[in-house]
Short mmCIF file of C-alpha atoms in Angstrom, two decimals:
data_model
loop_
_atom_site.label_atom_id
_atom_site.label_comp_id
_atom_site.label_asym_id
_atom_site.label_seq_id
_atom_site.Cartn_x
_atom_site.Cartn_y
_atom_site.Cartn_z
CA UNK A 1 78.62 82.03 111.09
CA UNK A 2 81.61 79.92 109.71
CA UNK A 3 82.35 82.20 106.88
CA UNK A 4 84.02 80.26 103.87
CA UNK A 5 85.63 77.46 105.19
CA UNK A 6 88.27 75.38 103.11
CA UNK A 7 89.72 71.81 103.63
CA UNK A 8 92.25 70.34 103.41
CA UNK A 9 94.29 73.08 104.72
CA UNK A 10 97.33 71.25 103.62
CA UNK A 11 98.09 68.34 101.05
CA UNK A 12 100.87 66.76 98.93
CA UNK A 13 100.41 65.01 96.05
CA UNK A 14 102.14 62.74 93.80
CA UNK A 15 102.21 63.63 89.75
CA UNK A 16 99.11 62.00 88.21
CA UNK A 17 97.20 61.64 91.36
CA UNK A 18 94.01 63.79 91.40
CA UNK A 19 92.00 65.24 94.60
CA UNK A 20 89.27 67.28 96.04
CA UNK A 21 89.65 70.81 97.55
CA UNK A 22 86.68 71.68 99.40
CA UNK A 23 84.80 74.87 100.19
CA UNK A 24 81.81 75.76 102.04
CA UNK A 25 79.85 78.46 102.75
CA UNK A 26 77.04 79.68 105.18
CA UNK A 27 76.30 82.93 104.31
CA UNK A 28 73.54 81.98 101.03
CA UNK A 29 75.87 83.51 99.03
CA UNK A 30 74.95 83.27 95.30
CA UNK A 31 78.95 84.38 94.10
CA UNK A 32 81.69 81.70 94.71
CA UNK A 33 84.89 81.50 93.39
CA UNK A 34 88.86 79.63 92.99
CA UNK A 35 91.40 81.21 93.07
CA UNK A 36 95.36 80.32 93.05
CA UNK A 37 98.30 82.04 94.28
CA UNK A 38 101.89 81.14 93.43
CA UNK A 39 104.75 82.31 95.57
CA UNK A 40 104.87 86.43 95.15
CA UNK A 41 102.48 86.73 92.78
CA UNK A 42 98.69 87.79 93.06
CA UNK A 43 95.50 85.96 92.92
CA UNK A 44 94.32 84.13 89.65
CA UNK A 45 91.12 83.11 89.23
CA UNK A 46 90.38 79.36 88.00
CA UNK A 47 86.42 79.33 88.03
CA UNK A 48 83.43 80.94 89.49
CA UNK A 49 79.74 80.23 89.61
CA UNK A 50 76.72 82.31 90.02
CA UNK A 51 74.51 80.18 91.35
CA UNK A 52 73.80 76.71 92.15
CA UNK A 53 74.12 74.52 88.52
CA UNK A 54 75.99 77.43 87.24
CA UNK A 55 79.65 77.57 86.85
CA UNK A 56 82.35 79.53 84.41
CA UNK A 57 85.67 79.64 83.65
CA UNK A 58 88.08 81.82 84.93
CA UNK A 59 91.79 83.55 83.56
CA UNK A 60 93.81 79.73 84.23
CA UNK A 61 91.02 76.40 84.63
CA UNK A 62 93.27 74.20 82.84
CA UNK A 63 93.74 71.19 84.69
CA UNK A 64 90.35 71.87 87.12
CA UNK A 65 86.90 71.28 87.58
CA UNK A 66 84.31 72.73 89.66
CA UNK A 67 80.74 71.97 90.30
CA UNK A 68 78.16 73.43 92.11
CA UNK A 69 75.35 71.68 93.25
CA UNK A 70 74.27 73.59 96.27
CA UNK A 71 74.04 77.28 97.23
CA UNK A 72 76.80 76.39 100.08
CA UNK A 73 78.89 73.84 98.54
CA UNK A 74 81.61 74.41 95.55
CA UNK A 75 84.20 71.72 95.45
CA UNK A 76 87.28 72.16 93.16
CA UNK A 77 88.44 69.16 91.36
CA UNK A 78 92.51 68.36 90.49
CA UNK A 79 92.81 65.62 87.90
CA UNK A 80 96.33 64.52 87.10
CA UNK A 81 98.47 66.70 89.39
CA UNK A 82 101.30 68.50 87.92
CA UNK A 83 103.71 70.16 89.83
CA UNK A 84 102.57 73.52 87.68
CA UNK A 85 99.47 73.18 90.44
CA UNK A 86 101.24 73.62 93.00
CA UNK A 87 100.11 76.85 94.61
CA UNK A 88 97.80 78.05 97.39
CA UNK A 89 94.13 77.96 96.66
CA UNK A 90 91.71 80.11 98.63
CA UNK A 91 88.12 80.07 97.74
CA UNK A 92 85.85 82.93 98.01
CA UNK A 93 81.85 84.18 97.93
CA UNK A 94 80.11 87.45 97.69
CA UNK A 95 76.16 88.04 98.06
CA UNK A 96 75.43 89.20 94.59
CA UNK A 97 78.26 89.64 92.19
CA UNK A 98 77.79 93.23 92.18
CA UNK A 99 80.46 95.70 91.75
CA UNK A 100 79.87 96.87 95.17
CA UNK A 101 80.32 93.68 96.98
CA UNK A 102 82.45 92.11 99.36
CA UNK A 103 85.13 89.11 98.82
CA UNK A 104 85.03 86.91 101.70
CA UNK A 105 87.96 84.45 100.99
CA UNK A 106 88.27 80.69 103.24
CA UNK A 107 91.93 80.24 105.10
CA UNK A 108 93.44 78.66 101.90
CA UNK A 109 94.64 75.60 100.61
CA UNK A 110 98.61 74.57 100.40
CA UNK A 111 98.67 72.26 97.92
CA UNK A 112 102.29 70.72 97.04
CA UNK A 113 102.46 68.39 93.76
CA UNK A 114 105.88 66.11 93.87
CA UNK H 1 100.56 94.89 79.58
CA UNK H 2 99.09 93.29 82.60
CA UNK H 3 95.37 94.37 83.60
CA UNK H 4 96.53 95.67 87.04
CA UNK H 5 99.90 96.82 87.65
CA UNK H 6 101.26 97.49 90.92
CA UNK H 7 104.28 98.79 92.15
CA UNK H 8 106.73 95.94 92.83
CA UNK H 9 108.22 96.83 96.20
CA UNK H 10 109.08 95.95 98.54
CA UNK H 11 108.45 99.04 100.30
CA UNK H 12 110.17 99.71 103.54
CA UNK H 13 109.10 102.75 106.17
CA UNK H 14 109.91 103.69 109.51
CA UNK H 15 107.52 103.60 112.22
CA UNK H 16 105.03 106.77 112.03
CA UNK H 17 105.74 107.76 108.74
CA UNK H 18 103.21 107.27 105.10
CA UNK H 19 103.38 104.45 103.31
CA UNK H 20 102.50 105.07 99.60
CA UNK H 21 100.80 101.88 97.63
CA UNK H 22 100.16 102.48 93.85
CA UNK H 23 98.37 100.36 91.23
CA UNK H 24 97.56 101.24 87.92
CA UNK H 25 94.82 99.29 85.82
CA UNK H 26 94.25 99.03 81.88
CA UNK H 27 90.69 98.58 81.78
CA UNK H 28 88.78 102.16 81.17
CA UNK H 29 85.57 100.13 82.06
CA UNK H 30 86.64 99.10 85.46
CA UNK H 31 83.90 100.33 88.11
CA UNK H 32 85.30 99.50 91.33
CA UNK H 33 88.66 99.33 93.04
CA UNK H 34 89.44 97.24 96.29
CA UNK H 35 92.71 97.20 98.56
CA UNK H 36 93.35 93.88 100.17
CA UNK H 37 96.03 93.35 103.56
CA UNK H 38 97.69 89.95 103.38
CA UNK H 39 99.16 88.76 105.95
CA UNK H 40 102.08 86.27 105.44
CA UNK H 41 100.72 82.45 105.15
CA UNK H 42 96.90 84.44 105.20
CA UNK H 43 94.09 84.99 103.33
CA UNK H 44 93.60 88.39 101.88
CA UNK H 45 91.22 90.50 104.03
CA UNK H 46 89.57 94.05 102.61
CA UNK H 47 90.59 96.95 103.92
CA UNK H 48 89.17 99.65 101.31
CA UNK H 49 86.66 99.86 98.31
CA UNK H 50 86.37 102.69 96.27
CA UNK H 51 83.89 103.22 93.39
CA UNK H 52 84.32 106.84 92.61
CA UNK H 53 87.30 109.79 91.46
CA UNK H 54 89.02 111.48 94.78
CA UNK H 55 89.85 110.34 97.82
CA UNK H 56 88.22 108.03 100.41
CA UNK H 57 89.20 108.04 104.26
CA UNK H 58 88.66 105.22 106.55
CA UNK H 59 91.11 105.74 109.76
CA UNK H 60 94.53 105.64 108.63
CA UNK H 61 93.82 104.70 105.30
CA UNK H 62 92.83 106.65 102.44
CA UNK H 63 92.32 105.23 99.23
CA UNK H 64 92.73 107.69 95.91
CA UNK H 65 91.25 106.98 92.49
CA UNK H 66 91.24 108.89 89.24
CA UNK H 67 89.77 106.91 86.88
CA UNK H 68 91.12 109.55 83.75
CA UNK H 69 94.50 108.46 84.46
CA UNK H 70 93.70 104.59 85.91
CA UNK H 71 95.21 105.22 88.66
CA UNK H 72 94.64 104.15 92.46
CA UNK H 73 96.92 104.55 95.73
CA UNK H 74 96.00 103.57 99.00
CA UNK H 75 98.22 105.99 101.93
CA UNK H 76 98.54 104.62 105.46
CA UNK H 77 99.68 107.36 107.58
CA UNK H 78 101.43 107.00 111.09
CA UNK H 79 102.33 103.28 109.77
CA UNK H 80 102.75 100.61 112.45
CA UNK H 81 104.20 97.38 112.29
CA UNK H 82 101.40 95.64 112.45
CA UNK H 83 100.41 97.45 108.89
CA UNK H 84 103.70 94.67 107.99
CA UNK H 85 102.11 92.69 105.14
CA UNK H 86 101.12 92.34 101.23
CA UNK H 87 98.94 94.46 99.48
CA UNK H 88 96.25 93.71 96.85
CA UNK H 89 94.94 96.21 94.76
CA UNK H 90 91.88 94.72 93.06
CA UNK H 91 89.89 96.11 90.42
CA UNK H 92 86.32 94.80 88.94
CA UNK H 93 85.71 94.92 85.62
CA UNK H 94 82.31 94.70 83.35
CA UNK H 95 83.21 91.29 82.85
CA UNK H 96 81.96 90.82 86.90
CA UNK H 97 85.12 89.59 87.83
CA UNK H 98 88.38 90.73 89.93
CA UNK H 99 91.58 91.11 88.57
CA UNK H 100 94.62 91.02 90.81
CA UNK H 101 97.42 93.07 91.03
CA UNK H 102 100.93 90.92 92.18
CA UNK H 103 101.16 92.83 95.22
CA UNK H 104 103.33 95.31 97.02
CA UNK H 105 104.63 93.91 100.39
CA UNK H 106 105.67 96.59 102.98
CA UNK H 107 107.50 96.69 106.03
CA UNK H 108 107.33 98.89 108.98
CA UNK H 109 110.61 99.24 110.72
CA UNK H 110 110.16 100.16 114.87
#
């Protein structure tokens, strides 16, 4: 089992340019999530999804898009990087949603916007 | 008033002694309260969950909740420096989502 697996682990961007963080998972998870953290600060979530199809807005998805077209798969879209984005993203599943579940977040994302 | 405070630190201790992490949430709904270790250039990892009032032992750690005054501490007793890192506190609300606290970072001096 990979766990939740991220990539790029690292990227810089120019303002305006837009990209593709991506995040698997192998554990049939129905729970995935985004979440960014600036510099001393905690974790803010952009979107989540339920399930395959299914997808919701978080606390900050200005300026992102997710989709999720498979159980493993839930790519996070940039478009028009500002350098308010820049941040480390770490994406993250749980079986069920429940209360009583378990995070299990990927190695994170640096993402620099110049 | 943020959803889940935490105290700001940072929080230094000496090697051996109790390190005292406190969050605080605003949410009376909140079911369930996680502590997250971070490790510097990490991802967070769990170390505790706790879903109901008084305390909660797991090795070192106990985790303390008292949902009348929306309060929960996680203790680490006989602190080592590898315990050197941020600290989450989490809590889930009935909106089925986690809300973040900024973090507490401790240090363990040897």
């Amino acid at each position: 089992n990979a766990g939740v697996t991220q990539t790029p682990k690292f990227r810089i961007l120019k303002i305006g340019q837009s990209m593709t963080l991506q995040c698997a998972q192998d554990m049939n998870h129905n729970y995935m999530y985004w979440y960014r953290q600036d510099p001393g600060m905690g974790l803010k979530l952009i979107y989540y999804s339920v399930g395959a199809g299914i997808t919701d807005k978080g606390e900050v998805p200005n300026g992102y898009n997710v989709s999720r077209s498979t159980t493993e798969d839930f790519p996070l879209r940039l478009e028009l990087a500002a350098p308010s984005q820049t941040s480390v993203y770490f994406c993250a599943s749980s079986p069920r949603g429940k209360s009583t579940d378990t995070q299990y977040f990927g190695p994170g994302t640096r993402l620099t916007v110049l | 008033q943020k959803e889940v405070e935490q105290n700001s630190g940072p929080l230094s201790v000496p090697e051996g002694a109790i390190a005292s992490l406190n969050c605080t949430y605003s949410d009376r709904g909140s079911q369930s309260f996680f502590w997250y270790r971070q490790y510097s250039g990490k991802s967070p990892e769990l170390i505790m969950s706790i879903y109901s009032n008084g305390d909660k032992e797991d090795g070192r750690f106990t985790a303390q909740l008292n949902k009348a005054s929306q309060y929960v501490s996680l203790l680490i007793r006989d602190s080592q420096p590898s315990d050197s890192a941020t600290y989450l506190c989490a809590v889930w609300t009935n909106a089925g989502k986690s809300t973040f606290g900024d973090g507490t970072t401790l240090t363990v001096k040897p």
